[in-house]
Amino acid sequence: MDPLKALADAERTPYWLDRPGAPEPSPRLTNDTTADLAVIGGGFSGLWTALMAKERDPSRDVVLLEGKSIGWAASGRNGGFCAASLTHGLLNGLARWPDELPTLERLGQENLDEIEATVERYGIRCSFERTGEMNVATEEWQLEGLREAERAARDLGSEPVYLDRDQVRAEVNSPTYLGALWERDAVAMVDPARLAWGLRDACLRMGVRVFEHTPARSVSDAGERLDVVTPHGTVRARRVALGTGVFPPLLRRLRHFLVPVYDYVLMTEPLPDHKLAEIGWRNRQGIGDSANQFHYYRLTDDNRILWGGYDAVYHNGGLIKDGYDQRDATFEKLARNFFTTFPQLDGVRFTHRWGGVIDTCSRFAAFYGTAYRSRLAYAVGYTGLGVGATRFGANVMLDLLGGESTERTRLRMVRTKPVPFPPEPARSGVIQLTRWSIARADAHEGRRNLWLRTLDAMGLGFDS
Ligand SMILES: Cc1cc2nc3c(=O)[nH]c(=O)nc-3n(C[C@H](O)[C@H](O)[C@H](O)COP(=O)(O)OP(=O)(O)OC[C@H]3O[C@@H](n4cnc5c(N)ncnc54)[C@H](O)[C@@H]3O)c2cc1C
């Protein structure tokens, strides 16, 4: 089918957020108040922080402030790959924190186990399926990368399954596949909006005071407390946690480390059984391909295919605008690539197309810190892999705010910061040159040009 026809009726809104079950919004904050802890941001970072603050100490008075509605941003519109990795993948972790990696991997697995346990404990209906992730090679040069990832995983004691061309096609039938590495336990598929809404309900049940449509305009030092100023009321809080993702940070210093990168997604209509049978995919694992510009895709609980990724778009000047959530050139490219991957699905239509913005930092894994004499903590920079890792980041923030020295806060990954991006306009130039080089590397069997090799040597990069 002409990809344009397949897209013709697709709604321009995130599928996950466009369904029954969205909760009634909580009220706005309309008066001054106090709190032991004010959490700013109602995505996964803020929700996990508020919930676990209460779990650690039910008597703590916790307020959560969300500028729009719970989960509207990245947390409610992502691919729903909930990964154990805290380091944006094993190879990125190996390159940056080789000595710490066994600990980071263990903590990541524990974090994913605890997410699963939380989902069960609070009865959150978010279609949590621990089916793992299969990385597929679609070009010969990518096979070595899979072997490298397999060796690294085995060295760390896990047992990924390597599939050759015939084996992977028996698992999921695409004529483009040449091999695959399937990590069976390290990733779960979730319905992200329902996870966010379920965490909100859990917060409310634990007594967190949630205020939506309440943007925090500023944080300032008010002696014993920090003042968080919102349009219709100020929260005087003993501690503040920032889970504000990529949005203009309330702490100016974070601007140097974060850039907004747009990522785009399509959702198909539910596949009839006979169509799905042509692909196989009985084990329902998430799939990612292995080029630098990669697709990620997965089944939903009603057997749609979510198909996202490939273009990672930075708008010069680092602007964030609602209009950027739609990008027809990218949707058409995604649709074409979808039918190349699964020609058997000719005739299937897309029902939704959307984009969202990612908090990219130069090391791809979140960074952490404090301000205002350790009374404010932040965790940002998840670079497209924050569905699971935000819970770890939330625990780091709570440890830091409690003044506790823990296994988490002692990690080098937690104590160090990424290299900052240069200021604009150099920032745009550097990022666009890097994007161009990445696309060229993919078109030339993965060969990295001098610019990418220089960035690699400096431990820098651009990813989604
Ligand atoms: C299209 C797309 C696909 C993705 N796919 C995956 C995936 O499959 N797996 C994965 O692990 N990750 C994925 N990600 C990344 C993942 O969604 C994020 O890492 C994660 O959701 C970040 O959560 P967060 O709470 O830090 O940020 P967000 O979800 O962005 O939440 C931040 C919240 O803070 C609020 N806020 C900001 N400033 C203020 C303020 N001043 N006052 C009040 N509120 C404020 C915002 O309104 C927002 O609700 C994807 C992201 C996108 C965009």
Short mmCIF file of C-alpha atoms and ligand atoms in Angstrom, two decimals, residues 39-47 65-83 192 211 214-218 228 230 242-250 261-265 296 298 306 308-309 354-359 379-390, ligand 1:
data_model
loop_
_atom_site.label_atom_id
_atom_site.label_comp_id
_atom_site.label_asym_id
_atom_site.label_seq_id
_atom_site.Cartn_x
_atom_site.Cartn_y
_atom_site.Cartn_z
CA VAL A 39 7.79 17.34 43.75
CA ILE A 40 7.72 19.33 40.51
CA GLY A 41 6.65 17.42 37.38
CA GLY A 42 3.96 14.78 36.90
CA GLY A 43 5.80 12.41 34.57
CA PHE A 44 7.37 9.15 35.73
CA SER A 45 10.19 11.00 37.54
CA GLY A 46 7.85 13.04 39.69
CA LEU A 47 5.28 10.28 40.19
CA LEU A 65 2.85 19.99 41.08
CA GLU A 66 2.25 19.32 37.38
CA GLY A 67 2.16 22.20 34.89
CA LYS A 68 -0.32 20.50 32.55
CA SER A 69 -1.79 17.04 33.20
CA ILE A 70 -0.25 13.89 34.60
CA GLY A 71 1.69 11.96 31.97
CA TRP A 72 0.90 14.25 29.02
CA ALA A 73 4.57 14.62 28.03
CA ALA A 74 7.19 11.94 27.30
CA SER A 75 5.88 9.65 30.03
CA GLY A 76 2.47 9.17 28.44
CA ARG A 77 3.51 9.06 24.78
CA ASN A 78 6.56 6.81 24.58
CA GLY A 79 7.21 3.36 23.17
CA GLY A 80 6.57 1.67 26.50
CA PHE A 81 9.88 -0.23 26.57
CA CYS A 82 10.53 -0.41 30.30
CA ALA A 83 14.20 -1.39 30.44
CA PRO A 192 2.88 4.06 29.51
CA PHE A 211 -2.14 19.59 41.74
CA THR A 214 -0.10 24.21 38.23
CA PRO A 215 3.23 25.22 36.68
CA ALA A 216 6.02 26.08 39.09
CA ARG A 217 7.36 29.47 38.00
CA SER A 218 10.35 29.66 40.31
CA VAL A 228 7.97 27.15 44.97
CA THR A 230 2.94 28.87 41.10
CA LEU A 242 12.71 18.33 40.23
CA GLY A 243 11.29 15.83 37.77
CA THR A 244 10.79 18.36 35.01
CA GLY A 245 12.39 16.42 32.17
CA VAL A 246 13.41 18.45 29.17
CA PHE A 247 11.31 21.51 29.93
CA PRO A 248 12.93 24.85 30.77
CA PRO A 249 14.59 23.94 34.04
CA LEU A 250 13.92 25.88 37.20
CA VAL A 261 15.23 16.04 20.72
CA TYR A 262 12.00 15.09 18.97
CA ASP A 263 11.15 11.45 18.40
CA TYR A 264 8.18 10.22 16.33
CA VAL A 265 5.80 7.27 16.49
CA TYR A 296 11.77 0.45 17.93
CA ARG A 298 6.23 -3.67 19.77
CA LEU A 306 3.67 0.69 17.71
CA GLY A 308 8.73 4.59 16.27
CA GLY A 309 12.15 6.13 16.09
CA TRP A 354 2.58 11.66 17.10
CA GLY A 355 5.86 12.96 18.39
CA GLY A 356 7.37 13.85 21.70
CA VAL A 357 10.41 15.47 23.13
CA ILE A 358 13.31 13.74 24.82
CA ASP A 359 15.78 15.16 27.37
CA ALA A 379 17.41 13.77 38.00
CA VAL A 380 17.24 14.52 34.27
CA GLY A 381 18.82 13.54 30.93
CA TYR A 382 17.34 10.08 30.36
CA THR A 383 17.80 10.47 26.58
CA GLY A 384 14.99 8.26 25.39
CA LEU A 385 15.39 5.48 27.95
CA GLY A 386 13.63 6.71 31.03
CA VAL A 387 10.51 4.58 31.43
CA GLY A 388 12.29 2.28 33.88
CA ALA A 389 15.31 4.38 34.86
CA THR A 390 13.21 7.28 36.20
C1 LIG B 1 8.23 9.46 21.46
C2 LIG B 1 9.00 8.95 22.64
C3 LIG B 1 9.27 7.60 22.76
C4 LIG B 1 9.98 7.12 23.86
N1 LIG B 1 10.13 5.77 24.03
C5 LIG B 1 10.70 5.29 25.16
C6 LIG B 1 10.74 3.90 25.43
O1 LIG B 1 10.17 3.09 24.70
N2 LIG B 1 11.39 3.48 26.55
C7 LIG B 1 11.97 4.37 27.40
O2 LIG B 1 12.56 3.94 28.40
N3 LIG B 1 11.89 5.70 27.21
C8 LIG B 1 11.25 6.18 26.13
N4 LIG B 1 11.12 7.52 25.95
C9 LIG B 1 11.65 8.41 27.00
C10 LIG B 1 10.77 8.41 28.25
O3 LIG B 1 9.43 8.64 27.87
C11 LIG B 1 11.28 9.48 29.21
O4 LIG B 1 12.65 9.22 29.50
C12 LIG B 1 10.52 9.53 30.52
O5 LIG B 1 9.14 9.51 30.30
C13 LIG B 1 10.93 10.79 31.25
O6 LIG B 1 10.05 11.01 32.32
P1 LIG B 1 10.10 12.38 33.11
O7 LIG B 1 9.10 12.31 34.17
O8 LIG B 1 11.51 12.66 33.50
O9 LIG B 1 9.74 13.50 32.03
P2 LIG B 1 8.34 13.89 31.37
O10 LIG B 1 7.50 12.72 31.08
O11 LIG B 1 8.67 14.81 30.25
O12 LIG B 1 7.60 14.70 32.51
C14 LIG B 1 8.04 15.96 32.94
C15 LIG B 1 6.79 16.65 33.48
O13 LIG B 1 7.22 17.82 34.19
C16 LIG B 1 6.25 18.82 33.95
N5 LIG B 1 6.90 20.12 34.19
C17 LIG B 1 8.01 20.60 33.59
N6 LIG B 1 8.32 21.80 34.10
C18 LIG B 1 7.40 22.07 35.05
C19 LIG B 1 7.18 23.16 35.94
N7 LIG B 1 7.98 24.23 35.95
N8 LIG B 1 6.12 23.11 36.78
C20 LIG B 1 5.29 22.02 36.79
N9 LIG B 1 5.44 20.97 35.97
C21 LIG B 1 6.49 20.99 35.12
C22 LIG B 1 5.85 18.62 32.49
O14 LIG B 1 4.61 19.24 32.22
C23 LIG B 1 5.84 17.10 32.39
O15 LIG B 1 4.57 16.57 32.65
C24 LIG B 1 10.46 8.03 24.85
C25 LIG B 1 10.18 9.39 24.73
C26 LIG B 1 9.46 9.85 23.64
C27 LIG B 1 9.16 11.33 23.55
#
